[in-house]
PDB file of C-alpha atoms in Angstrom:
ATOM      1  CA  UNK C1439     123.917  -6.387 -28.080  1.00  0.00           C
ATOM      2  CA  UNK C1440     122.630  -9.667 -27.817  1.00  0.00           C
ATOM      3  CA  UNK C1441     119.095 -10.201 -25.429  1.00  0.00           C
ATOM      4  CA  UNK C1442     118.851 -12.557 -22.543  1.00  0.00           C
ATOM      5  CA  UNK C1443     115.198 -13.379 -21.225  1.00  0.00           C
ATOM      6  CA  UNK C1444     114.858 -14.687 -17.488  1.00  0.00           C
ATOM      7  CA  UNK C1445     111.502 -14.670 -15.680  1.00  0.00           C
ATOM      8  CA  UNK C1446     110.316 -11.876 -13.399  1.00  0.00           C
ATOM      9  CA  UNK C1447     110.149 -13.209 -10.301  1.00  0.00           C
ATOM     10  CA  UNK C1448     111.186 -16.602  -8.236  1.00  0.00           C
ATOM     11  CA  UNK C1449     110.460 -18.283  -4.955  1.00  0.00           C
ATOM     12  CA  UNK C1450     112.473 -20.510  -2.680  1.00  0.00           C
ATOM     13  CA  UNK C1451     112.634 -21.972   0.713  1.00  0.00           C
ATOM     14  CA  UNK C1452     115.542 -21.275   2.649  1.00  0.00           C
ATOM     15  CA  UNK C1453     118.213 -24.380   2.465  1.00  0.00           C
ATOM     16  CA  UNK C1454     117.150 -25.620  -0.387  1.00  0.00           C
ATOM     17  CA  UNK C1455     118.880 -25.464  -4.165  1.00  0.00           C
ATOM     18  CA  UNK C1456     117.695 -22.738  -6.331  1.00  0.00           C
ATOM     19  CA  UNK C1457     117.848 -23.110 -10.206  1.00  0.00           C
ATOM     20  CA  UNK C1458     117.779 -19.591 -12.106  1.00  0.00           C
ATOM     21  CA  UNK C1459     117.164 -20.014 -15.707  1.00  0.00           C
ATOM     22  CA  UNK C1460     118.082 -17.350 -18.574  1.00  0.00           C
ATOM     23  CA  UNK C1461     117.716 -17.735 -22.214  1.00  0.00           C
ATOM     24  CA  UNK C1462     120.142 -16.333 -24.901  1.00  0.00           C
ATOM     25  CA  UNK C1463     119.081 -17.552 -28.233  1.00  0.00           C
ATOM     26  CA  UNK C1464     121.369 -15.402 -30.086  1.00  0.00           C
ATOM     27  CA  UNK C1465     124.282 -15.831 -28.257  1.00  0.00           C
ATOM     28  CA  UNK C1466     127.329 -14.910 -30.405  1.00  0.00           C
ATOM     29  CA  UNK C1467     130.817 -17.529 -30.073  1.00  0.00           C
ATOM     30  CA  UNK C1468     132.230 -14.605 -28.736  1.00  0.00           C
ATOM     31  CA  UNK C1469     129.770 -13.750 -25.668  1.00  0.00           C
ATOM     32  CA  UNK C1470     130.401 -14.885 -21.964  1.00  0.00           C
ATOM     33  CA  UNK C1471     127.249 -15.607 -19.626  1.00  0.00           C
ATOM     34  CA  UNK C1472     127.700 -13.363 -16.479  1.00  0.00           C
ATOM     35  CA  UNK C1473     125.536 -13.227 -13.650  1.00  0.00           C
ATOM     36  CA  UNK C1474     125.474 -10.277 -11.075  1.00  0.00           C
ATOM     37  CA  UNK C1475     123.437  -9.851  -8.365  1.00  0.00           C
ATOM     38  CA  UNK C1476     121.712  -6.766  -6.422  1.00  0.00           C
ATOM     39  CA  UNK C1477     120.548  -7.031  -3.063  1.00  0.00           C
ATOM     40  CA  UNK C1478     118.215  -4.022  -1.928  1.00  0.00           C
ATOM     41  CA  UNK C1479     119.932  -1.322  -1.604  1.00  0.00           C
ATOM     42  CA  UNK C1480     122.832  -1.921  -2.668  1.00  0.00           C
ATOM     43  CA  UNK C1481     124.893  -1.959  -6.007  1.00  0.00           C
ATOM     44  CA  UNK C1482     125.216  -5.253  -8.222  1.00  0.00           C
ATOM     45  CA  UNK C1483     127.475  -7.697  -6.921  1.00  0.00           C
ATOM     46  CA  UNK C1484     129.673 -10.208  -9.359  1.00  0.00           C
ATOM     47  CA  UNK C1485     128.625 -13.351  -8.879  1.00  0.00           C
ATOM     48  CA  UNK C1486     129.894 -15.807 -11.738  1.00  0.00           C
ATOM     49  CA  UNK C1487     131.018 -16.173 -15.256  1.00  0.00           C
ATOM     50  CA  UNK C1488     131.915 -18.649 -17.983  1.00  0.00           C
ATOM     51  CA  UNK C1489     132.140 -18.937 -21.518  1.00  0.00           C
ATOM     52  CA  UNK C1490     131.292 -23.043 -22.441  1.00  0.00           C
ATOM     53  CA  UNK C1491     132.336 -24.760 -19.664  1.00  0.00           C
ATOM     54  CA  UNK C1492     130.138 -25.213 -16.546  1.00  0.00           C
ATOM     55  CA  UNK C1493     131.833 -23.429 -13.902  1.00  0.00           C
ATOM     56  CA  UNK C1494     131.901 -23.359  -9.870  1.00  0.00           C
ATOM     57  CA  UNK C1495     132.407 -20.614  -7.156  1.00  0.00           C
ATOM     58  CA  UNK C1496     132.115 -20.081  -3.917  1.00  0.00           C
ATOM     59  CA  UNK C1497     128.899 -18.450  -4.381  1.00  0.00           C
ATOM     60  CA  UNK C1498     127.381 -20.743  -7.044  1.00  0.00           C
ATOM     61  CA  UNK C1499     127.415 -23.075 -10.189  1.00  0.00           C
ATOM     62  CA  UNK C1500     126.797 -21.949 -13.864  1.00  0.00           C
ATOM     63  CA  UNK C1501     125.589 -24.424 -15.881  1.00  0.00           C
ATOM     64  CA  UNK C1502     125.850 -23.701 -19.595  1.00  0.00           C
ATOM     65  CA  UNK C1503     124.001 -25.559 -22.191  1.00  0.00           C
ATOM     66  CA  UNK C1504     125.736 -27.147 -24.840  1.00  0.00           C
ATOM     67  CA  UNK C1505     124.468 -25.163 -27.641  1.00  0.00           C
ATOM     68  CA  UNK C1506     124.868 -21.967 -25.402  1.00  0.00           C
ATOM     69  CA  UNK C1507     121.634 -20.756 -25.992  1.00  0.00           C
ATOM     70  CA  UNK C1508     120.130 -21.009 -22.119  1.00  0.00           C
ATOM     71  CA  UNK C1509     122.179 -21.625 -19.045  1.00  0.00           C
ATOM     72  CA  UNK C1510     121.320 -21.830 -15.300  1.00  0.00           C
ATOM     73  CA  UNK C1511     122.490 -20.005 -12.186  1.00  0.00           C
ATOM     74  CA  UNK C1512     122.541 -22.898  -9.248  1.00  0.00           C
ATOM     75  CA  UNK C1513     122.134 -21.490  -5.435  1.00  0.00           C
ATOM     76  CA  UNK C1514     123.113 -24.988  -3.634  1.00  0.00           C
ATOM     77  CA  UNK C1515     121.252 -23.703  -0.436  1.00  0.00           C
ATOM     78  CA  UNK C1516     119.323 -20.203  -0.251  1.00  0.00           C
ATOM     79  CA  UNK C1517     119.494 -18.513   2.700  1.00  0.00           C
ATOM     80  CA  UNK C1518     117.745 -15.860   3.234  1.00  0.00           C
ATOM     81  CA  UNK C1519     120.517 -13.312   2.521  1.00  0.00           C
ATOM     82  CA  UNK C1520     120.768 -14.560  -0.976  1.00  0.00           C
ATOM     83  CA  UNK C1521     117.051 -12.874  -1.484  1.00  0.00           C
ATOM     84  CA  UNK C1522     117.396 -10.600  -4.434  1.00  0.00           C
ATOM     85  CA  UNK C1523     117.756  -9.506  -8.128  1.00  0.00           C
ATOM     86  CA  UNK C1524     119.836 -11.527 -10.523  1.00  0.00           C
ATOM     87  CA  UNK C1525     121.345 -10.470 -13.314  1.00  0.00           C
ATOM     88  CA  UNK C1526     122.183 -12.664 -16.411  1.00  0.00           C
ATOM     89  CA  UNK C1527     124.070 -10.535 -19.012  1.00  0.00           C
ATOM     90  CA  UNK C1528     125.942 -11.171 -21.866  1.00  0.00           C
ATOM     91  CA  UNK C1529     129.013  -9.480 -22.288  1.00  0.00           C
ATOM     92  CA  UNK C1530     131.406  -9.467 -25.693  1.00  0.00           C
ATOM     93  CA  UNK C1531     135.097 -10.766 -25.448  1.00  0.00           C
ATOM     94  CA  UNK C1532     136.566  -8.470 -27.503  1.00  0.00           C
ATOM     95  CA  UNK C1533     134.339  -4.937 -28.103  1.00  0.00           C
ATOM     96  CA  UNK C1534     133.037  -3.567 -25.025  1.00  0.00           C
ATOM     97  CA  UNK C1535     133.611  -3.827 -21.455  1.00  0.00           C
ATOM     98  CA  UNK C1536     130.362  -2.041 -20.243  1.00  0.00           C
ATOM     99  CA  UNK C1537     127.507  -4.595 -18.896  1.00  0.00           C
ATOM    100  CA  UNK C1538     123.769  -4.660 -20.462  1.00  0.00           C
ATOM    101  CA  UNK C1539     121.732  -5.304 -17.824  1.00  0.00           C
ATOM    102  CA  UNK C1540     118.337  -6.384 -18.451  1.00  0.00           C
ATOM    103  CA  UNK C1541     115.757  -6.472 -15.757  1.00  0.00           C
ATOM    104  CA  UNK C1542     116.621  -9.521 -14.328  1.00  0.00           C
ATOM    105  CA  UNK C1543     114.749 -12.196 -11.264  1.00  0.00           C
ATOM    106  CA  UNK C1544     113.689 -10.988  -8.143  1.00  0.00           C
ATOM    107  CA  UNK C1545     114.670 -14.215  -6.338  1.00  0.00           C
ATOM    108  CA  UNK C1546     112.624 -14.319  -2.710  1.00  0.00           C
ATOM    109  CA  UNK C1547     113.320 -16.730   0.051  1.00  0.00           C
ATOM    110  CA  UNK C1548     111.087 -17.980   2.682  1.00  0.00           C
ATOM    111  CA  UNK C1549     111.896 -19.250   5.794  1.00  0.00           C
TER     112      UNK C1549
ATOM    113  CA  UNK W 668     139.675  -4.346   2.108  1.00  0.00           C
ATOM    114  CA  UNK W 669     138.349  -0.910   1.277  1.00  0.00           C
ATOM    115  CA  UNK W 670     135.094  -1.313  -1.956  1.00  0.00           C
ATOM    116  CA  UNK W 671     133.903   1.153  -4.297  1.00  0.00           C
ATOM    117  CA  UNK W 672     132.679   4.052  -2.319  1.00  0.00           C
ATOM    118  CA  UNK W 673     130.537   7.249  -3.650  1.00  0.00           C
ATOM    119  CA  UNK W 674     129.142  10.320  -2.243  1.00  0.00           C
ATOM    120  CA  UNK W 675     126.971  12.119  -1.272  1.00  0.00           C
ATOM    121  CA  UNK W 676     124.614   8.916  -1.005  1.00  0.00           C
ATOM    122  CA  UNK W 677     121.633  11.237  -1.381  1.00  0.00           C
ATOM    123  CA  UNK W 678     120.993  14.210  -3.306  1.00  0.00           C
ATOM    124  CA  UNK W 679     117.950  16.224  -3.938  1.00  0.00           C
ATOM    125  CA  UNK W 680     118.734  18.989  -6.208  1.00  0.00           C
ATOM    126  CA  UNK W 681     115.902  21.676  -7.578  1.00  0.00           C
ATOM    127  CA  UNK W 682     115.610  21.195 -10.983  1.00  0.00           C
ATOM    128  CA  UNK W 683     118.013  23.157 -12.900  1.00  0.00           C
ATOM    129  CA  UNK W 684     120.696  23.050 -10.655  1.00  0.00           C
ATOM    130  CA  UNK W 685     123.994  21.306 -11.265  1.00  0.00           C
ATOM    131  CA  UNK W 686     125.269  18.144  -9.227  1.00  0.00           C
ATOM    132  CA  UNK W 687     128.379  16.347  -9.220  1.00  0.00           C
ATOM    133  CA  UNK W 688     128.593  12.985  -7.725  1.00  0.00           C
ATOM    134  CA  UNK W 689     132.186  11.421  -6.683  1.00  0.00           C
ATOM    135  CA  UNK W 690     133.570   7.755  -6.870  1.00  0.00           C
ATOM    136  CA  UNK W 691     136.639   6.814  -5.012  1.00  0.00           C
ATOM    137  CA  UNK W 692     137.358   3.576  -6.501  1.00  0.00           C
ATOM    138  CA  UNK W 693     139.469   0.427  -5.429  1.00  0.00           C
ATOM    139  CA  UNK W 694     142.745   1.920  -5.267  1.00  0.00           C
ATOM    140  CA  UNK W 695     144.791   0.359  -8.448  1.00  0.00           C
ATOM    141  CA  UNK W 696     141.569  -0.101 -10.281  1.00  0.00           C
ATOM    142  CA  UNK W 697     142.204   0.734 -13.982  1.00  0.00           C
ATOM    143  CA  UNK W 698     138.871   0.678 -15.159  1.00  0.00           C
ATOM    144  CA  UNK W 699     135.888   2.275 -13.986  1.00  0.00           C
ATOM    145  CA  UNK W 700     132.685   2.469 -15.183  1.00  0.00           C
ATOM    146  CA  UNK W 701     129.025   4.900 -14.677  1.00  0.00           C
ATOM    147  CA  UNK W 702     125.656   3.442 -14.521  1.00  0.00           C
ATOM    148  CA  UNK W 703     122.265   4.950 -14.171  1.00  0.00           C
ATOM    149  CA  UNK W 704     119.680   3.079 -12.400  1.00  0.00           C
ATOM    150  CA  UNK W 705     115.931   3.807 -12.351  1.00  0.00           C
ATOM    151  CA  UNK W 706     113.699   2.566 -10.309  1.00  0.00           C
ATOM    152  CA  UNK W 707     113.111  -0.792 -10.725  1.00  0.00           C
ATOM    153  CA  UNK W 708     115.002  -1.080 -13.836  1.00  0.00           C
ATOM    154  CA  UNK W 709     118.301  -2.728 -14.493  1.00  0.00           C
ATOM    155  CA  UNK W 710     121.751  -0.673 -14.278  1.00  0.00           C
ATOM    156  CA  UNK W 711     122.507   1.286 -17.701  1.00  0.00           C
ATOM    157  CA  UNK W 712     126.168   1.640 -19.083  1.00  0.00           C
ATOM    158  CA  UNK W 713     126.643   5.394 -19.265  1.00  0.00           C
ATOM    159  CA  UNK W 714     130.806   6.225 -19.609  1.00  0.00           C
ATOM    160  CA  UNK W 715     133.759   3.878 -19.221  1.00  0.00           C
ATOM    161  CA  UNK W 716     137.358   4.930 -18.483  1.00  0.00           C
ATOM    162  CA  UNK W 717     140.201   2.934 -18.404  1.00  0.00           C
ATOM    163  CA  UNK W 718     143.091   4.989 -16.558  1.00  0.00           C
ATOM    164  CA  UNK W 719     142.478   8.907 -17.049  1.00  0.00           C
ATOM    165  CA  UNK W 720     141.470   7.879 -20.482  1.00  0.00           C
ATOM    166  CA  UNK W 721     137.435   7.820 -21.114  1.00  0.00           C
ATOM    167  CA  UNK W 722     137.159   5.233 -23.794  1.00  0.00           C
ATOM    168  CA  UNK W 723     132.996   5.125 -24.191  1.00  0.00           C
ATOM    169  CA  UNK W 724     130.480   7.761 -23.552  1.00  0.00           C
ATOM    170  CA  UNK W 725     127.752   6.401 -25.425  1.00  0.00           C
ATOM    171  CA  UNK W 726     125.589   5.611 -22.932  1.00  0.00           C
ATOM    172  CA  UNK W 727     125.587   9.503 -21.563  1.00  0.00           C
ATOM    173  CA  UNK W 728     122.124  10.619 -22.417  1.00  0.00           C
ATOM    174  CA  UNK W 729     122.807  13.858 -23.095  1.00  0.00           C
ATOM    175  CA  UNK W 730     125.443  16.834 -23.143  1.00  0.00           C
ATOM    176  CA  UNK W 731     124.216  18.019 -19.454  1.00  0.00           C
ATOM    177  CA  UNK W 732     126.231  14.724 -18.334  1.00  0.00           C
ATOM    178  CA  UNK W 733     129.579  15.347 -18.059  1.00  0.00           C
ATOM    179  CA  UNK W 734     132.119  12.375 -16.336  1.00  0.00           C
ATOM    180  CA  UNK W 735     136.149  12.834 -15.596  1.00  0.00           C
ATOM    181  CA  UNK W 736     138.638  10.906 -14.474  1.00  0.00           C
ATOM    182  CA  UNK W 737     141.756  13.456 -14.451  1.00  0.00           C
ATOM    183  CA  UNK W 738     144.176  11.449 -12.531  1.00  0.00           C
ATOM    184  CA  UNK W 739     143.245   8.037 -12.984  1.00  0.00           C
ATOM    185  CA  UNK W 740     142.096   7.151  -9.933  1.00  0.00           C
ATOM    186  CA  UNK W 741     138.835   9.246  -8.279  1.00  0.00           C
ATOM    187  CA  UNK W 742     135.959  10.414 -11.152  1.00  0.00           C
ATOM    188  CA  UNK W 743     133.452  12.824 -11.080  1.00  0.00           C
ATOM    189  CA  UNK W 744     130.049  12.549 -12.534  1.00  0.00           C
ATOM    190  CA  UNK W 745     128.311  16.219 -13.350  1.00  0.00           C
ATOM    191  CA  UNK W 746     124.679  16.741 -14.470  1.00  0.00           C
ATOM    192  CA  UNK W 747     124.065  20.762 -15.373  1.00  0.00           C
ATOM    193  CA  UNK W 748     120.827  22.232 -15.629  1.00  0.00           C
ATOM    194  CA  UNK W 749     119.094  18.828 -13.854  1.00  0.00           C
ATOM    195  CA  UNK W 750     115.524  17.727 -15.042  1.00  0.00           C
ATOM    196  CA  UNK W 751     113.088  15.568 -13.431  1.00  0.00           C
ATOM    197  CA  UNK W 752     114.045  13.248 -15.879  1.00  0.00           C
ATOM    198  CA  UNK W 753     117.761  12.325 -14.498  1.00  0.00           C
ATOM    199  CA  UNK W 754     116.086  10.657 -11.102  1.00  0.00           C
ATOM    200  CA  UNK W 755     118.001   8.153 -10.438  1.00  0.00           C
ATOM    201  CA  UNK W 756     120.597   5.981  -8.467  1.00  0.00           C
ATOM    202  CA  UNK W 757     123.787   6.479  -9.913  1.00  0.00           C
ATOM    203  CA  UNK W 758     126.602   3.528  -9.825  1.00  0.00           C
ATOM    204  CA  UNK W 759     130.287   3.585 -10.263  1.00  0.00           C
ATOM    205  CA  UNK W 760     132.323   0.536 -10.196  1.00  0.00           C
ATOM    206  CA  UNK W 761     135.808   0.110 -10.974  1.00  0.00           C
ATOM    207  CA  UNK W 762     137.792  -3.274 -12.040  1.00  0.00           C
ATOM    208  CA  UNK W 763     141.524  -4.018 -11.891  1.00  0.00           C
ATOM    209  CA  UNK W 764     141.682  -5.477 -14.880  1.00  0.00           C
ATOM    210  CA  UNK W 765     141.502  -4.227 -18.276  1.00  0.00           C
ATOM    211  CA  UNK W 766     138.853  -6.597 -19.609  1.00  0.00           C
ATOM    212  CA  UNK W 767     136.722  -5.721 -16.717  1.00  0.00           C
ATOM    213  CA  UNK W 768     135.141  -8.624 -16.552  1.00  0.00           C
ATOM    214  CA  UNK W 769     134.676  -8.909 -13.034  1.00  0.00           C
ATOM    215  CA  UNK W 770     133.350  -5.129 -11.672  1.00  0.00           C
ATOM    216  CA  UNK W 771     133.361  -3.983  -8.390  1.00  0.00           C
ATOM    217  CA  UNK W 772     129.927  -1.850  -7.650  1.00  0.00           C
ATOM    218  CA  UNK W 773     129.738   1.117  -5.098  1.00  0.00           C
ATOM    219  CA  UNK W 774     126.507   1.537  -2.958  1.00  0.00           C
ATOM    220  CA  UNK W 775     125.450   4.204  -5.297  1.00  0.00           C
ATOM    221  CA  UNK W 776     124.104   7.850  -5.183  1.00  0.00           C
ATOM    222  CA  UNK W 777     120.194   8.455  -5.075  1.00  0.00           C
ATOM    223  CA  UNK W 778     119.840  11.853  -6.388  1.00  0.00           C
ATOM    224  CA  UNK W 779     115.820  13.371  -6.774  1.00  0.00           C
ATOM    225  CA  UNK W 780     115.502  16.179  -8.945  1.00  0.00           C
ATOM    226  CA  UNK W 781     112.123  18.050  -7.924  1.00  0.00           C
TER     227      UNK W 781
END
């Protein structure tokens, strides 16, 4: 399964944009980007996905580089209920419908 | 609407007893998945049904994990003979689709084998 890197651990201020990074060099044509996050406590929560295309929620933005090897979950403005782990997983199209789960960014936000 | 629930939420079993932890998923969900979580580790696949059907168990780490799914809907996930080892918070989450791509997590059960 291919490997996504992010970095351990992040700070923000509340209200402003938060830009978490992930790197997936060997990212297959087939692969979508997905990003969960887990608040404490609780299970993983869906939070966006895309394939090549930059794509917008309600909850955030995924930016996808054009050679697909990084991309970039945008928080427009953190509150302090978005404090937690994200998860940036790759996930094949066509084999497998299970999630790899890496260790992902502890995300904190100050007031 | 009603999520992904499990129970018991805790469970502290001596070791070598069995456990069984239950998932009462989205109703309609077809698929539904285990995960075992330690602590501070990432989520890790463990079985995968979609309907009754259990279509990948290659994440079960052993053959004291056993998971079902007879009707489609509600699955159990037993551990026999528990070890130390199998400390853990165990996930379910169920999807409606068949791709899966979007999956719906329960709150999880803690169980602490001592």
């Amino acid at each position: 399964d291919a490997k996504t890197t992010q970095p351990n651990s992040m700070e923000s201020n509340e209200e402003e944009p938060v830009h978490l990074p992930c790197n997936h060099s060997t990212i297959s044509g087939t692969d979508y980007i997905h990003w969960y996050r887990q608040l404490p406590s609780q299970g993983p929560e869906y939070v966006i996905h895309g394939l090549t295309s930059n794509v917008n929620n309600r909850m955030a933005s995924l930016a996808i580089a054009e050679d697909r090897k990084s991309s970039t979950l945008i928080l427009h403005r953190a509150t302090l209920r978005d404090a937690a782990v994200y998860y940036c997983i790759l996930r094949d199209r066509g084999a497998t419908n299970k999630l790899i789960f890496g260790t992902g960014t502890l995300l904190a936000v100050q007031p | 609407g009603a999520g992904v629930s499990q129970s018991p939420r805790y469970k502290v079993a001596k070791r070598g007893q069995d456990v069984a932890l239950r998932c009462d998923p989205i109703s309609g969900h077809v698929s539904l998945f285990w995960y075992q979580q330690a602590l501070g580790q990432g989520p890790e696949f463990l079985t995968y049904f979609q309907n009754e059907a259990q279509l990948d168990k290659s994440g079960l780490p052993s053959d004291r994990f056993f998971a079902e799914r007879p009707e489609g809907s509600v699955s159990t996930l037993k551990i026999q003979r528990t070890q130390q080892e199998d400390s853990a918070v165990y996930l379910c989450a169920s999807s409606p689709r068949l791709s899966a791509y979007e999956q719906y997590f329960g709150p999880g059960t803690r169980l602490t084998v001592t």
